[in-house]
Amino acid sequence: MWSLKFKMSLLLIILFSIIYAGIAIIGTIIGIANFYFYLVISLALMFFQYMIGPRIVEWQMRIKYIEGGEYLNLQRMVEELSQKAGIPKPKIGIAKLPIPNAFAFGRSLSDGRVCVTEGILQLLNEEELKAVLGHEITHLKNRDVLFITILSVIPLLLYHISWHLFWFGGGRRREQGGNIALVGAIAFLFYFITNLLVLYASRIREYFADKGAVYLGNKPSTLASALYKLVYASAQVDKESLKKVGALKAFFLNDPHQAVDEIQELSQIDIDKSGTIDPYELEALRRKKINLRFSDRLLEILTTHPNMLKRIKQLSQYQQLVS
């Protein structure tokens, strides 16, 4: 737990430093070199991201929060898991998306929200759904959702700055020489760096949330089966639907964009071809050494989620926690 908090806090410090450095460099280039100016702008950006992050997620994921007697079984599971985790019961939402998945977000524990898509309710059995919800509840308990909410907006902001300066800064480039082009290049560099930080943070939180789901009483094989089913179902989703949620895929339980490649590896774990991963198959994976290709390792650095084979391999190490 402390390892997670340390890594996520360190990422936030690095991110703030990058934002400050970027503003300082850009400010110096365009003739503004006041320390307090950089500090105020940096704090304002962070506060703005903190405030609007959940609204962006709600809008893009098309979330409708459930009320009263709706989805009683789902409400019961979330209430039980949040009590076990020792956190307030989060708001529960249904995302009107064609992709089977789940996610959690919010500014704080008291502002937590756990959402599932309509597709996942039809795809998973009750135990698998409970394991998925345990994963999402752990995100809230660890407060890493706050960090991701903040982090995810920053690369998007820097990308738009660089894009705007490159394509619409022509007049100012003639007035200020190459300064505007340089500012655009710096903004793009910081976009690339901060995006890698967001990706790394997202991968860390997935491993810890998987372990947290097990601590909340879910079997590793049950969560592994849920992940396997989600990957298989995501591989069937059309590209247009995937594009609509691409900007916020870091919030998802798995990355739907990687599903087509991942399903080939995961199908080898399903020895009896039942469409699930049972404890015996997970134990067989635990005893097996896996070697990822260099291309897979490189791809993982550039994605929001861990390589799924590595992730389920890590889940196999938690068998003793429930034995």
Coordinates of C-alpha atoms in Angstrom, one line a residue:
M1 CA 0.0 0.0 0.0
W2 CA 2.7 2.5 1.0
S3 CA 4.6 1.5 -2.2
L4 CA 1.6 2.5 -4.3
K5 CA 1.1 5.8 -2.4
F6 CA 4.8 6.7 -2.8
K7 CA 4.9 5.9 -6.5
M8 CA 1.8 7.9 -7.2
S9 CA 2.8 10.8 -5.1
L10 CA 6.2 10.9 -6.8
L11 CA 4.5 10.9 -10.2
L12 CA 2.4 13.9 -9.1
I13 CA 5.5 15.8 -8.0
I14 CA 7.3 15.0 -11.2
L15 CA 4.3 16.0 -13.2
F16 CA 3.9 19.4 -11.4
S17 CA 7.7 20.0 -11.9
I18 CA 7.3 19.3 -15.6
I19 CA 4.3 21.7 -15.8
Y20 CA 6.3 24.4 -13.9
A21 CA 9.4 23.9 -16.1
G22 CA 7.3 24.0 -19.2
I23 CA 5.6 27.2 -18.2
A24 CA 8.9 28.7 -17.1
I25 CA 10.7 27.9 -20.4
I26 CA 7.7 29.1 -22.5
G27 CA 7.4 32.2 -20.4
T28 CA 11.1 33.0 -20.8
I29 CA 11.0 32.5 -24.5
I30 CA 8.1 34.9 -24.9
G31 CA 9.5 37.4 -22.5
I32 CA 7.9 36.6 -19.1
A33 CA 10.2 35.5 -16.4
N34 CA 8.5 36.1 -13.1
F35 CA 8.5 33.2 -10.6
Y36 CA 5.1 34.0 -9.1
F37 CA 3.6 34.1 -12.5
Y38 CA 4.8 30.5 -13.2
L39 CA 3.6 29.3 -9.8
V40 CA 0.1 30.9 -10.0
I41 CA -0.4 29.5 -13.5
S42 CA 0.8 26.0 -12.5
L43 CA -1.6 25.9 -9.5
A44 CA -4.5 27.3 -11.5
L45 CA -4.0 24.5 -14.1
M46 CA -3.9 21.8 -11.5
F47 CA -7.0 23.1 -9.8
F48 CA -8.9 23.4 -13.1
Q49 CA -8.0 19.8 -13.9
Y50 CA -9.1 18.7 -10.5
M51 CA -12.5 20.4 -10.8
I52 CA -13.5 19.4 -14.3
G53 CA -12.0 15.9 -14.5
P54 CA -15.1 14.0 -13.3
R55 CA -17.4 16.0 -15.5
I56 CA -15.3 15.1 -18.6
V57 CA -15.6 11.4 -17.7
E58 CA -19.3 11.6 -17.1
W59 CA -19.9 13.3 -20.4
Q60 CA -17.6 11.1 -22.5
M61 CA -18.8 7.9 -20.9
R62 CA -22.5 8.8 -21.1
I63 CA -23.1 7.9 -17.5
K64 CA -26.5 7.6 -15.9
Y65 CA -26.5 7.1 -12.1
I66 CA -28.9 4.5 -10.8
E67 CA -31.7 5.4 -8.3
G68 CA -33.9 3.6 -5.8
G69 CA -34.9 0.1 -6.9
E70 CA -32.8 -0.1 -10.0
Y71 CA -30.1 -2.8 -10.4
L72 CA -30.6 -4.0 -6.8
N73 CA -28.1 -6.8 -7.1
L74 CA -25.5 -4.4 -8.3
Q75 CA -26.2 -2.0 -5.5
R76 CA -25.9 -4.8 -2.9
M77 CA -22.5 -5.9 -4.2
V78 CA -21.1 -2.4 -4.2
E79 CA -22.4 -1.8 -0.7
E80 CA -20.9 -5.0 0.6
L81 CA -17.5 -4.4 -1.0
S82 CA -17.3 -0.8 0.1
Q83 CA -18.1 -1.8 3.7
K84 CA -15.3 -4.4 3.5
A85 CA -12.9 -1.8 2.1
G86 CA -13.9 0.7 4.8
I87 CA -15.0 3.5 2.4
P88 CA -18.3 5.3 1.9
K89 CA -20.6 3.7 -0.6
P90 CA -19.8 5.3 -4.0
K91 CA -22.4 6.5 -6.5
I92 CA -23.2 3.7 -9.0
G93 CA -23.6 4.5 -12.7
I94 CA -24.4 2.8 -15.9
A95 CA -22.4 3.9 -18.9
K96 CA -24.2 3.8 -22.2
L97 CA -21.3 2.3 -24.1
P98 CA -21.1 -0.7 -26.5
I99 CA -17.9 -1.8 -24.8
P100 CA -18.1 -4.2 -21.9
N101 CA -16.1 -2.7 -19.1
A102 CA -16.0 -1.0 -15.7
F103 CA -14.3 2.0 -14.1
A104 CA -14.1 4.2 -11.1
F105 CA -13.4 7.9 -10.6
G106 CA -14.0 10.9 -8.4
R107 CA -12.2 13.7 -6.5
S108 CA -12.2 12.0 -3.1
L109 CA -13.6 9.0 -1.2
S110 CA -16.8 10.9 -0.5
D111 CA -17.0 11.8 -4.2
G112 CA -16.3 8.3 -5.5
R113 CA -18.3 6.8 -8.4
V114 CA -18.2 3.2 -9.6
C115 CA -19.6 2.6 -13.1
V116 CA -20.2 -0.4 -15.3
T117 CA -21.3 -0.5 -18.9
E118 CA -24.5 -2.3 -20.0
G119 CA -22.4 -4.9 -21.9
I120 CA -20.5 -6.1 -18.8
L121 CA -23.7 -6.9 -16.9
Q122 CA -24.7 -9.3 -19.6
L123 CA -21.2 -10.8 -20.1
L124 CA -20.1 -11.8 -16.6
N125 CA -21.6 -14.0 -13.9
E126 CA -22.3 -12.7 -10.4
E127 CA -18.9 -13.8 -8.9
E128 CA -17.0 -12.3 -11.8
L129 CA -18.8 -9.1 -11.7
K130 CA -18.2 -8.9 -7.9
A131 CA -14.5 -9.4 -8.5
V132 CA -14.5 -6.6 -11.1
L133 CA -16.3 -4.3 -8.6
G134 CA -13.8 -5.2 -6.0
H135 CA -11.1 -4.0 -8.3
E136 CA -12.8 -0.7 -8.9
I137 CA -13.6 -0.2 -5.2
T138 CA -9.9 -0.7 -4.5
H139 CA -9.1 2.2 -6.9
L140 CA -11.3 4.4 -4.7
K141 CA -9.8 3.1 -1.5
N142 CA -6.2 3.7 -2.7
R143 CA -7.2 7.2 -3.9
D144 CA -5.3 6.7 -7.1
V145 CA -8.4 7.7 -9.1
L146 CA -7.8 11.3 -8.0
F147 CA -4.3 11.1 -9.4
I148 CA -5.4 9.6 -12.7
T149 CA -8.3 12.1 -13.0
I150 CA -5.7 14.9 -12.7
L151 CA -3.0 13.3 -14.8
S152 CA -5.2 12.4 -17.8
V153 CA -6.2 15.9 -18.6
I154 CA -2.7 17.3 -18.7
P155 CA -1.3 15.5 -21.8
L156 CA -4.5 16.4 -23.7
L157 CA -4.0 20.1 -22.7
L158 CA -0.4 20.1 -23.8
Y159 CA -1.2 18.4 -27.1
H160 CA -3.8 21.0 -28.0
I161 CA -1.3 23.8 -27.1
S162 CA 1.3 22.4 -29.4
W163 CA -1.2 21.6 -32.2
H164 CA -2.6 25.1 -32.0
L165 CA 0.8 26.8 -32.2
F166 CA 2.0 24.7 -35.0
W167 CA -1.0 25.2 -37.2
F168 CA -2.3 28.6 -36.2
G169 CA 0.8 30.4 -35.0
G170 CA 2.0 31.5 -38.5
G171 CA 1.4 35.2 -38.0
R172 CA 3.0 35.3 -34.6
R173 CA 6.0 33.3 -36.0
R174 CA 6.7 36.0 -38.5
E175 CA 6.6 38.6 -35.7
Q176 CA 8.6 36.7 -33.1
G177 CA 11.0 34.8 -35.4
G178 CA 11.1 31.1 -34.4
N179 CA 9.9 31.5 -30.8
I180 CA 6.4 30.4 -31.4
A181 CA 7.5 27.3 -33.3
L182 CA 10.0 26.5 -30.4
V183 CA 7.2 26.9 -27.9
G184 CA 5.0 24.5 -29.9
A185 CA 7.9 22.0 -30.0
I186 CA 8.5 22.3 -26.2
A187 CA 4.8 21.8 -25.5
F188 CA 4.7 18.7 -27.7
L189 CA 7.8 17.3 -25.9
F190 CA 6.1 17.8 -22.5
Y191 CA 3.0 16.2 -23.9
F192 CA 4.9 13.1 -24.8
I193 CA 6.7 12.9 -21.4
T194 CA 3.5 13.5 -19.3
N195 CA 1.6 11.0 -21.4
L196 CA 4.2 8.4 -20.6
L197 CA 3.8 9.3 -16.9
V198 CA 0.0 8.8 -17.1
L199 CA 0.5 5.4 -18.8
Y200 CA 3.0 4.3 -16.1
A201 CA 0.7 5.5 -13.3
S202 CA -2.2 3.6 -14.9
R203 CA -0.3 0.3 -15.1
I204 CA 0.8 0.6 -11.5
R205 CA -2.7 1.1 -10.3
E206 CA -4.1 -1.9 -12.2
Y207 CA -1.7 -4.3 -10.4
F208 CA -2.6 -3.0 -7.0
A209 CA -6.3 -2.9 -7.7
D210 CA -6.2 -6.6 -8.8
K211 CA -4.5 -7.5 -5.5
G212 CA -7.1 -5.3 -3.6
A213 CA -9.9 -7.2 -5.2
V214 CA -8.5 -10.4 -3.8
Y215 CA -8.1 -8.9 -0.4
L216 CA -11.8 -8.1 -0.5
G217 CA -12.6 -11.8 -0.8
N218 CA -12.6 -12.5 -4.5
K219 CA -10.7 -15.5 -6.0
P220 CA -7.8 -14.7 -8.3
S221 CA -9.2 -17.1 -10.8
T222 CA -12.6 -15.4 -10.8
L223 CA -11.0 -12.0 -11.6
A224 CA -8.7 -13.7 -14.2
S225 CA -11.8 -15.2 -15.9
A226 CA -13.5 -11.8 -15.9
L227 CA -10.5 -10.2 -17.5
Y228 CA -10.3 -13.1 -20.1
K229 CA -14.0 -12.6 -21.0
L230 CA -13.6 -8.8 -21.3
V231 CA -10.6 -9.2 -23.6
Y232 CA -12.5 -11.6 -25.8
A233 CA -15.6 -9.4 -25.9
S234 CA -13.5 -6.3 -26.6
A235 CA -11.9 -7.9 -29.5
Q236 CA -15.3 -8.1 -31.2
V237 CA -16.0 -4.4 -30.8
D238 CA -15.8 -2.3 -34.0
K239 CA -13.1 0.4 -34.4
E240 CA -15.5 3.3 -34.5
S241 CA -16.8 2.4 -31.0
L242 CA -13.3 2.1 -29.7
K243 CA -12.4 5.6 -31.0
K244 CA -15.1 7.2 -29.0
V245 CA -13.6 6.2 -25.7
G246 CA -9.9 6.3 -26.6
A247 CA -9.1 9.5 -24.7
L248 CA -10.2 8.1 -21.3
K249 CA -9.3 4.4 -21.7
A250 CA -6.9 4.7 -18.7
F251 CA -10.0 4.5 -16.5
F252 CA -11.1 1.1 -17.9
L253 CA -10.5 -2.3 -16.3
N254 CA -8.7 -3.4 -19.5
D255 CA -7.5 -1.6 -22.6
P256 CA -10.0 -2.6 -25.4
H257 CA -7.6 -1.4 -28.0
Q258 CA -5.2 -4.2 -27.2
A259 CA -7.8 -7.0 -27.1
V260 CA -7.2 -8.4 -30.6
D261 CA -3.5 -9.0 -29.8
E262 CA -4.1 -10.2 -26.2
I263 CA -6.7 -12.8 -26.9
Q264 CA -4.2 -15.0 -28.8
E265 CA -1.9 -15.2 -25.8
L266 CA -4.8 -15.6 -23.3
S267 CA -6.4 -18.4 -25.2
Q268 CA -3.4 -20.6 -24.4
I269 CA -4.2 -20.3 -20.7
D270 CA -7.7 -21.6 -21.2
I271 CA -6.6 -25.2 -21.5
D272 CA -10.0 -26.8 -21.6
K273 CA -11.4 -24.1 -23.9
S274 CA -14.3 -23.4 -21.5
G275 CA -14.1 -19.6 -22.0
T276 CA -13.1 -19.2 -18.3
I277 CA -9.9 -19.6 -16.3
D278 CA -10.3 -21.9 -13.4
P279 CA -7.9 -22.3 -10.3
Y280 CA -6.1 -25.2 -11.9
E281 CA -5.4 -23.3 -15.1
L282 CA -4.2 -20.3 -13.1
E283 CA -1.9 -22.5 -11.0
A284 CA -0.5 -24.0 -14.2
L285 CA 0.3 -20.4 -15.4
R286 CA 1.9 -19.6 -12.0
R287 CA 4.3 -22.5 -12.5
K288 CA 5.1 -21.5 -16.1
K289 CA 7.7 -19.0 -17.0
I290 CA 6.5 -16.4 -19.5
N291 CA 8.8 -14.5 -21.9
L292 CA 7.5 -11.4 -23.7
R293 CA 8.9 -10.4 -27.0
F294 CA 10.7 -7.1 -27.2
S295 CA 7.9 -5.6 -29.2
D296 CA 5.4 -6.6 -26.5
R297 CA 7.5 -4.9 -23.8
L298 CA 7.8 -1.8 -25.9
L299 CA 4.1 -1.8 -26.6
E300 CA 3.4 -2.1 -22.9
I301 CA 5.3 1.1 -22.2
L302 CA 3.0 3.0 -24.6
T303 CA -0.3 1.6 -23.2
T304 CA -2.5 2.4 -20.3
H305 CA -2.7 -1.2 -18.9
P306 CA -0.1 -3.9 -18.2
N307 CA 0.3 -6.7 -20.7
M308 CA -2.6 -9.0 -19.9
L309 CA -0.6 -12.2 -19.8
K310 CA 1.7 -10.6 -17.2
R311 CA -1.2 -9.3 -15.3
I312 CA -2.9 -12.6 -15.0
K313 CA 0.4 -14.2 -14.2
Q314 CA 0.7 -11.8 -11.3
L315 CA -2.8 -12.7 -10.2
S316 CA -1.7 -16.3 -10.0
Q317 CA 0.7 -15.3 -7.3
Y318 CA -2.3 -14.4 -5.1
Q319 CA -3.8 -17.9 -4.9
Q320 CA -2.4 -18.4 -1.4
L321 CA -4.3 -15.3 -0.1
V322 CA -7.6 -17.1 -0.4
S323 CA -6.5 -20.7 0.2

